[in-house]
Coordinates of C-alpha atoms and ligand atoms in Angstrom, one line a residue:
X1 CA -4.8 3.2 5.3
X2 CA -5.5 3.6 9.1
X3 CA -4.2 7.3 9.3
X4 CA -5.0 7.5 13.1
X5 CA -2.7 4.6 13.9
X6 CA 0.1 6.1 11.6
X7 CA -0.3 9.3 13.4
X8 CA 0.0 7.6 16.8
X9 CA 3.0 5.7 15.9
X10 CA 4.8 8.7 14.6
X11 CA 4.0 10.5 17.9
X12 CA 5.4 7.3 19.7
X13 CA 8.5 7.5 17.7
X14 CA 8.8 11.2 18.4
X15 CA 8.8 12.1 14.7
X16 CA 8.5 15.8 13.8
X17 CA 4.9 17.0 12.7
X18 CA 5.5 17.2 9.1
X19 CA 6.4 13.5 8.9
X20 CA 2.7 12.5 8.8
X21 CA 1.9 14.7 5.8
X22 CA 5.2 13.6 4.0
X23 CA 4.1 9.9 4.3
X24 CA 0.5 10.3 3.6
X25 CA 1.2 12.3 0.4
X26 CA 3.5 9.5 -0.7
X27 CA 0.8 7.0 -0.1
X28 CA -2.2 8.6 -1.5
X29 CA -0.4 10.8 -4.4
X30 CA 2.0 8.1 -5.7
X31 CA 0.1 5.0 -4.8
X32 CA 2.9 3.4 -2.4
X33 CA 2.0 0.4 -0.5
X34 CA 5.1 -0.6 1.2
X35 CA 6.8 1.8 3.9
X36 CA 10.2 0.6 2.5
X37 CA 9.7 2.5 -0.7
X38 CA 9.3 5.6 1.1
X39 CA 13.0 6.7 0.9
X40 CA 12.6 10.0 2.6
X41 CA 12.3 8.3 6.1
X42 CA 14.9 6.5 7.8
X43 CA 15.3 2.7 7.6
X44 CA 14.6 2.0 11.2
X45 CA 11.4 3.9 11.0
X46 CA 10.4 2.2 7.7
X47 CA 10.8 -1.1 9.6
X48 CA 8.8 -0.2 12.5
X49 CA 6.0 1.0 10.3
X50 CA 6.0 -2.0 8.3
X51 CA 5.7 -4.2 11.3
X52 CA 3.0 -2.2 12.9
X53 CA 0.8 -1.1 10.0
X54 CA -0.2 -2.3 6.6
X55 CA -1.1 0.4 4.0
X56 CA -3.9 -1.4 2.2
X57 CA -6.6 -3.1 4.2
X58 CA -6.8 -6.0 1.7
X59 CA -4.7 -8.5 0.1
X60 CA -4.5 -8.5 -3.7
X61 CA -5.5 -12.0 -4.6
X62 CA -5.3 -11.7 -8.3
X63 CA -5.0 -9.3 -11.3
X64 CA -6.3 -10.2 -14.6
X65 CA -5.8 -8.3 -17.9
X66 CA -8.1 -8.3 -20.9
X67 CA -7.0 -9.7 -24.2
X68 CA -6.9 -6.0 -25.6
X69 CA -5.0 -4.7 -22.4
X70 CA -7.8 -1.9 -22.0
X71 CA -9.3 -3.5 -18.8
X72 CA -7.5 -4.8 -15.7
X73 CA -9.6 -6.5 -13.1
X74 CA -8.3 -6.9 -9.5
X75 CA -9.7 -9.2 -6.8
X76 CA -9.0 -8.0 -3.2
X77 CA -9.4 -10.2 -0.1
X78 CA -10.7 -7.9 2.7
X79 CA -9.4 -8.5 6.5
X80 CA -12.5 -10.6 7.3
X81 CA -12.1 -12.9 4.3
X82 CA -14.8 -11.1 2.1
X83 CA -13.7 -10.5 -1.5
X84 CA -14.4 -7.5 -3.7
X85 CA -13.4 -6.4 -7.3
X86 CA -12.3 -3.4 -9.0
X87 CA -11.6 -2.6 -12.5
X88 CA -9.1 -0.2 -14.5
X89 CA -10.5 0.6 -17.7
X90 CA -8.8 2.7 -20.5
X91 CA -12.0 4.2 -22.4
X92 CA -9.4 6.0 -24.9
X93 CA -5.9 6.0 -25.4
X94 CA -3.7 7.1 -22.5
X95 CA -6.7 7.7 -20.2
X96 CA -7.5 5.3 -17.3
X97 CA -10.5 5.1 -15.2
X98 CA -11.1 3.0 -12.1
X99 CA -14.3 1.4 -11.4
X100 CA -14.5 0.8 -7.6
X101 CA -16.9 -0.9 -5.3
X102 CA -18.9 0.2 -2.4
X103 CA -20.2 -2.8 -0.9
X104 CA -19.7 -6.5 -0.8
X105 CA -22.4 -7.9 -3.1
X106 CA -25.6 -5.7 -3.2
X107 CA -29.0 -5.9 -1.6
X108 CA -30.9 -4.2 -4.5
X109 CA -31.6 -7.4 -6.5
X110 CA -31.7 -6.0 -10.1
X111 CA -32.6 -9.0 -12.3
X112 CA -29.9 -8.2 -14.8
X113 CA -27.0 -7.8 -12.6
X114 CA -24.5 -10.4 -11.4
X115 CA -23.6 -8.5 -8.2
X116 CA -27.2 -8.2 -7.4
X117 CA -27.6 -12.0 -7.4
X118 CA -25.1 -12.3 -4.6
X119 CA -27.2 -10.3 -2.1
X120 CA -25.5 -8.0 0.4
X121 CA -22.4 -9.1 2.3
X122 CA -21.6 -5.9 4.1
X123 CA -20.8 -2.2 3.4
X124 CA -17.2 -1.3 2.6
X125 CA -15.2 0.9 5.1
X126 CA -14.2 4.3 3.9
X127 CA -10.7 3.0 3.9
X128 CA -11.6 -0.1 1.7
X129 CA -13.2 2.2 -0.9
X130 CA -10.4 4.8 -0.8
X131 CA -7.8 2.1 -1.1
X132 CA -9.1 0.6 -4.3
X133 CA -8.6 3.9 -6.1
X134 CA -5.2 4.5 -4.4
X135 CA -4.2 0.7 -5.5
X136 CA -4.7 1.6 -9.3
X137 CA -2.6 4.7 -8.9
X138 CA 0.2 2.6 -7.8
X139 CA -0.5 -0.3 -10.2
X140 CA -0.1 2.2 -13.1
X141 CA 3.2 3.7 -11.7
X142 CA 4.7 0.2 -10.9
X143 CA 3.8 -1.1 -14.2
X144 CA 4.9 1.9 -16.1
X145 CA 1.6 2.3 -17.6
X146 CA 1.4 5.6 -19.8
X147 CA -1.6 7.7 -19.5
X148 CA -3.6 9.9 -17.0
X149 CA -5.4 8.5 -14.2
X150 CA -8.5 10.7 -15.0
X151 CA -11.6 9.1 -13.5
X152 CA -13.0 7.4 -10.5
X153 CA -16.4 5.8 -11.1
X154 CA -18.5 4.2 -8.2
X155 CA -20.0 1.5 -10.6
X156 CA -18.3 -1.5 -9.2
X157 CA -20.2 -3.9 -6.7
X158 CA -22.8 -2.4 -4.4
X159 CA -25.3 0.6 -4.3
X160 CA -23.3 3.8 -3.1
X161 CA -26.2 5.3 -1.7
X162 CA -26.9 2.4 0.5
X163 CA -23.6 3.2 2.0
X164 CA -23.8 6.9 1.8
X165 CA -21.5 7.9 4.9
X166 CA -18.7 5.7 4.0
X167 CA -18.9 6.7 0.2
X168 CA -19.0 10.4 1.0
X169 CA -16.1 10.1 3.5
X170 CA -14.0 8.4 0.6
X171 CA -15.0 11.0 -1.9
X172 CA -13.8 13.8 0.6
X173 CA -10.5 12.0 1.0
X174 CA -9.9 11.2 -2.7
X175 CA -10.5 14.8 -3.7
X176 CA -8.6 16.3 -0.7
X177 CA -5.5 18.3 -2.2
X178 CA -3.3 16.8 0.4
X179 CA -4.6 13.4 0.0
X180 CA -6.0 11.8 -3.1
X181 CA -5.9 15.0 -4.9
X182 CA -8.5 14.0 -7.6
X183 CA -10.2 16.6 -9.4
X184 CA -13.9 16.6 -8.3
X185 CA -15.0 16.4 -12.0
X186 CA -13.3 13.1 -12.7
X187 CA -15.4 11.4 -10.2
X188 CA -18.9 9.9 -10.8
X189 CA -21.5 8.0 -8.5
X190 CA -24.0 5.8 -10.1
X191 CA -27.3 4.9 -8.4
X192 CA -29.9 2.5 -9.0
X193 CA -32.4 5.2 -8.0
X194 CA -32.1 5.4 -4.3
X195 CA -34.1 8.8 -3.9
X196 CA -33.0 9.7 -0.3
X197 CA -29.4 9.4 -1.4
X198 CA -29.8 11.5 -4.4
X199 CA -31.2 14.4 -2.3
X200 CA -28.2 14.1 0.1
X201 CA -25.9 14.0 -2.8
X202 CA -27.4 17.1 -4.4
X203 CA -26.8 18.8 -1.0
X204 CA -23.4 17.6 -0.2
X205 CA -21.5 16.9 -3.3
X206 CA -22.2 19.5 -6.0
X207 CA -19.1 19.0 -8.0
X208 CA -19.3 15.2 -8.5
X209 CA -21.1 13.8 -11.6
X210 CA -24.2 11.8 -10.9
X211 CA -25.4 8.8 -13.1
X212 CA -28.8 7.2 -12.7
X213 CA -29.1 3.5 -13.7
X214 CA -32.6 4.0 -15.2
X215 CA -33.1 1.1 -17.8
X216 CA -36.8 1.2 -17.9
X217 CA -39.0 4.1 -18.5
X218 CA -42.4 2.7 -16.9
X219 CA -42.9 1.8 -13.4
X220 CA -44.4 -1.5 -14.6
X221 CA -41.1 -2.6 -16.0
X222 CA -38.8 -0.9 -13.4
X223 CA -41.0 -2.9 -10.6
X224 CA -40.4 -6.1 -12.3
X225 CA -36.6 -5.8 -13.0
X226 CA -35.5 -3.4 -10.3
X227 CA -37.2 -3.8 -6.9
X228 CA -35.8 -0.3 -5.9
X229 CA -38.6 1.1 -7.8
X230 CA -41.0 -0.3 -5.4
X231 CA -39.7 2.0 -2.8
X232 CA -38.8 5.0 -5.0
X233 CA -41.0 4.8 -8.2
X234 CA -40.3 6.9 -11.4
X235 CA -42.3 10.0 -10.2
X236 CA -40.2 10.0 -6.9
X237 CA -37.0 9.7 -8.9
X238 CA -38.0 12.5 -11.3
X239 CA -38.7 14.7 -8.4
X240 CA -35.2 14.0 -6.8
X241 CA -33.5 14.6 -10.1
X242 CA -35.4 17.9 -10.5
X243 CA -33.9 19.0 -7.0
X244 CA -30.5 17.8 -8.1
X245 CA -30.6 19.8 -11.3
X246 CA -32.2 22.8 -9.6
X247 CA -29.3 22.8 -7.1
X248 CA -26.4 21.8 -9.4
X249 CA -26.4 22.9 -13.1
X250 CA -24.2 19.8 -14.0
X251 CA -24.8 17.1 -16.6
X252 CA -26.9 14.2 -15.6
X253 CA -26.1 10.8 -16.8
X254 CA -28.7 8.3 -17.5
X255 CA -27.6 4.7 -18.0
X256 CA -29.9 2.5 -20.1
X257 CA -29.0 -1.3 -20.7
X258 CA -30.3 -2.5 -24.1
X259 CA -32.2 -5.7 -23.7
X260 CA -33.6 -7.5 -26.6
X261 CA -37.5 -7.4 -26.7
X262 CA -37.7 -6.0 -23.2
X263 CA -36.8 -2.4 -23.3
X264 CA -35.7 -1.7 -27.0
X265 CA -38.9 -0.9 -28.8
X266 CA -39.6 2.3 -30.5
X267 CA -42.4 2.9 -27.9
X268 CA -39.7 2.4 -25.2
X269 CA -37.7 5.1 -26.8
X270 CA -40.7 7.4 -26.9
X271 CA -41.5 6.9 -23.2
X272 CA -37.8 7.4 -22.3
X273 CA -37.7 10.6 -24.0
X274 CA -41.1 11.7 -22.5
X275 CA -39.8 10.7 -19.0
X276 CA -36.5 12.6 -19.3
X277 CA -38.3 15.7 -20.6
X278 CA -40.6 15.5 -17.4
X279 CA -37.5 16.1 -15.3
X280 CA -36.6 19.2 -17.4
X281 CA -33.3 20.9 -18.2
X282 CA -33.1 18.2 -21.1
X283 CA -29.8 19.9 -22.5
X284 CA -28.1 18.7 -19.2
X285 CA -29.4 15.0 -19.5
X286 CA -27.5 12.5 -21.5
X287 CA -28.4 9.1 -22.1
X288 CA -25.7 6.2 -22.3
X289 CA -26.9 3.1 -24.1
X290 CA -25.2 0.2 -22.6
X291 CA -24.7 -3.3 -24.1
X292 CA -26.1 -6.0 -21.8
X293 CA -23.0 -8.2 -20.7
X294 CA -24.3 -11.7 -20.3
X295 CA -25.0 -12.9 -16.8
X296 CA -27.3 -15.8 -17.4
X297 CA -29.9 -16.8 -20.0
X298 CA -32.9 -14.5 -18.9
X299 CA -31.8 -11.6 -21.1
X300 CA -30.2 -11.0 -24.6
X301 CA -28.3 -7.9 -25.7
X302 CA -30.2 -5.8 -28.4
X303 CA -28.7 -6.1 -31.8
X304 CA -26.3 -3.3 -33.0
X305 CA -29.0 -2.2 -35.5
X306 CA -31.7 -1.8 -32.9
X307 CA -29.2 0.0 -30.5
X308 CA -28.3 2.5 -33.4
X309 CA -31.8 3.1 -34.3
X310 CA -32.8 3.6 -30.5
X311 CA -30.1 6.2 -30.2
X312 CA -31.5 8.0 -33.3
X313 CA -35.0 8.1 -31.7
X314 CA -33.6 9.4 -28.5
X315 CA -31.7 12.1 -30.3
X316 CA -34.6 13.1 -32.6
X317 CA -36.6 13.6 -29.3
X318 CA -34.1 16.2 -28.4
X319 CA -31.8 14.3 -25.8
X320 CA -28.4 13.9 -26.3
X321 CA -27.5 10.1 -26.5
X322 CA -24.3 8.0 -26.8
X323 CA -23.5 4.2 -27.0
X324 CA -21.2 3.2 -24.4
X325 CA -18.6 0.7 -25.7
X326 CA -18.3 -2.4 -23.4
X327 CA -14.6 -2.9 -22.3
X328 CA -13.5 -5.7 -20.4
X329 CA -16.1 -8.3 -20.8
X330 CA -13.7 -11.3 -21.5
X331 CA -12.3 -10.9 -18.0
X332 CA -15.8 -10.5 -16.6
X333 CA -14.9 -7.0 -15.6
X334 CA -17.7 -5.3 -17.4
X335 CA -20.5 -3.5 -15.9
X336 CA -22.7 -5.8 -13.9
X337 CA -20.3 -8.7 -14.2
X338 CA -18.5 -8.3 -10.9
X339 CA -19.1 -11.0 -8.5
X340 CA -16.0 -11.3 -6.2
X341 CA -14.5 -14.5 -7.8
X342 CA -12.5 -15.0 -10.8
X343 CA -14.5 -16.7 -13.6
X344 CA -11.6 -16.8 -15.9
X345 CA -9.8 -19.8 -14.6
Ligands
LIG1 N1 -25.4 0.0 -8.0 C1 -25.0 1.1 -8.7 C2 -23.6 1.1 -9.2 C3 -23.1 -0.1 -9.7 S1 -23.7 -0.9 -11.2 C4 -26.0 1.2 -9.9 O1 -26.8 0.3 -10.2 O2 -26.0 2.2 -10.6 C5 -22.9 -0.2 -12.7 C6 -23.7 -0.3 -13.7 O3 -23.9 -1.5 -14.5 C7 -25.2 0.1 -13.6 O4 -25.7 1.1 -14.4 C8 -26.0 -1.2 -13.8 O5 -27.2 -0.9 -13.9 C9 -25.2 -1.8 -14.8 N2 -25.4 -3.2 -15.0 C10 -25.8 -4.1 -14.1 N3 -25.8 -5.3 -14.8 C11 -25.5 -5.2 -16.0 C12 -25.2 -6.1 -17.0 N4 -25.5 -7.5 -16.9 N5 -24.9 -5.6 -18.4 C13 -24.5 -4.3 -18.4 N6 -24.7 -3.4 -17.4 C14 -25.2 -3.8 -16.3
LIG2 FE1 -26.8 -3.5 -7.2 FE2 -26.4 -1.8 -9.2 FE3 -26.4 -4.4 -9.6 FE4 -28.7 -3.1 -9.1 S1 -27.3 -2.9 -10.9 S2 -28.0 -5.1 -8.2 S3 -28.0 -1.8 -7.7 S4 -24.9 -3.3 -8.1

């Protein structure tokens, strides 16, 4: 929401100083998107505010719910006509996580990712990022969905570290006690390996979780499938992660998509363990094995058996490893499937 405009309007209407805090609290902490629902202010003021200001900087074009009810995808049309997607996922009963976008499309061109195939549209503004998270808070309330809104993950469309200023500002708003009031530890940012961003993150966001989309443990493969590696190779990445771990004694999440015949052999597991050991503090590093969600015919997901075996190899190398369940792929709301249009119709 445009807080400055709200502040000016309230001043114009000669409202007392506490009014701004009262209204913003309802918007951010209850997820209210219509001034008419803010019943602590007069009808006349509600009418004026509704005429002059819209709380969300986008229109909700569509909301699609997965067959098991554990993933809900929303399509937002921004004021300039661009569209972005955001997903609410329930990884365990009565717990909800919002997966939000930081850019329209993405410039990083990872071969396996649907968003990457779009190229970059533009960066999202701070307000557009924050409003996705606030939208889900309101959605849960309005639909009487039980459970805690526990996590916000920057794993939707876009590379957060290529839009760092706005992403950082959005984190500040979401964690501000008087605004979003989300716990720092419930927020995670995922990067494909933008080293300059990792360093800034280490300096500026000590309490927020960091996830690295590693996927390949050799420069040869990473260069081939993730062009970001040409700018920041594995050694540069490892150095930035050492810096991060030295500054913040926090868990570091390593994302690894399992691609049949590409990165799922015993040798790949060995190389992954050895790379992660080079970062040090291996008790803080945790590998999440991710099922590849189909984007086109270039890749196939590894079989369940291979994934289980790979997990055991990583664990026997002394690195904690989990298999991440894929939620929401029937609504194209799973990782790497967000493209800003609804393919379910
Ligand atoms: N751009 C950031 C954050 C968004 S991507 C990043 O890359 O980290 C969210 C996660 O989905 C990343 O780990 C990404 O590598 C993964 N992903 C991309 N395409 C995928 C696919 N087709 N199947 C499964 N995961 C995918
Ligand atoms: Fe961009 Fe992340 Fe997709 Fe790579 S995986 S193209 S960085 S959104």
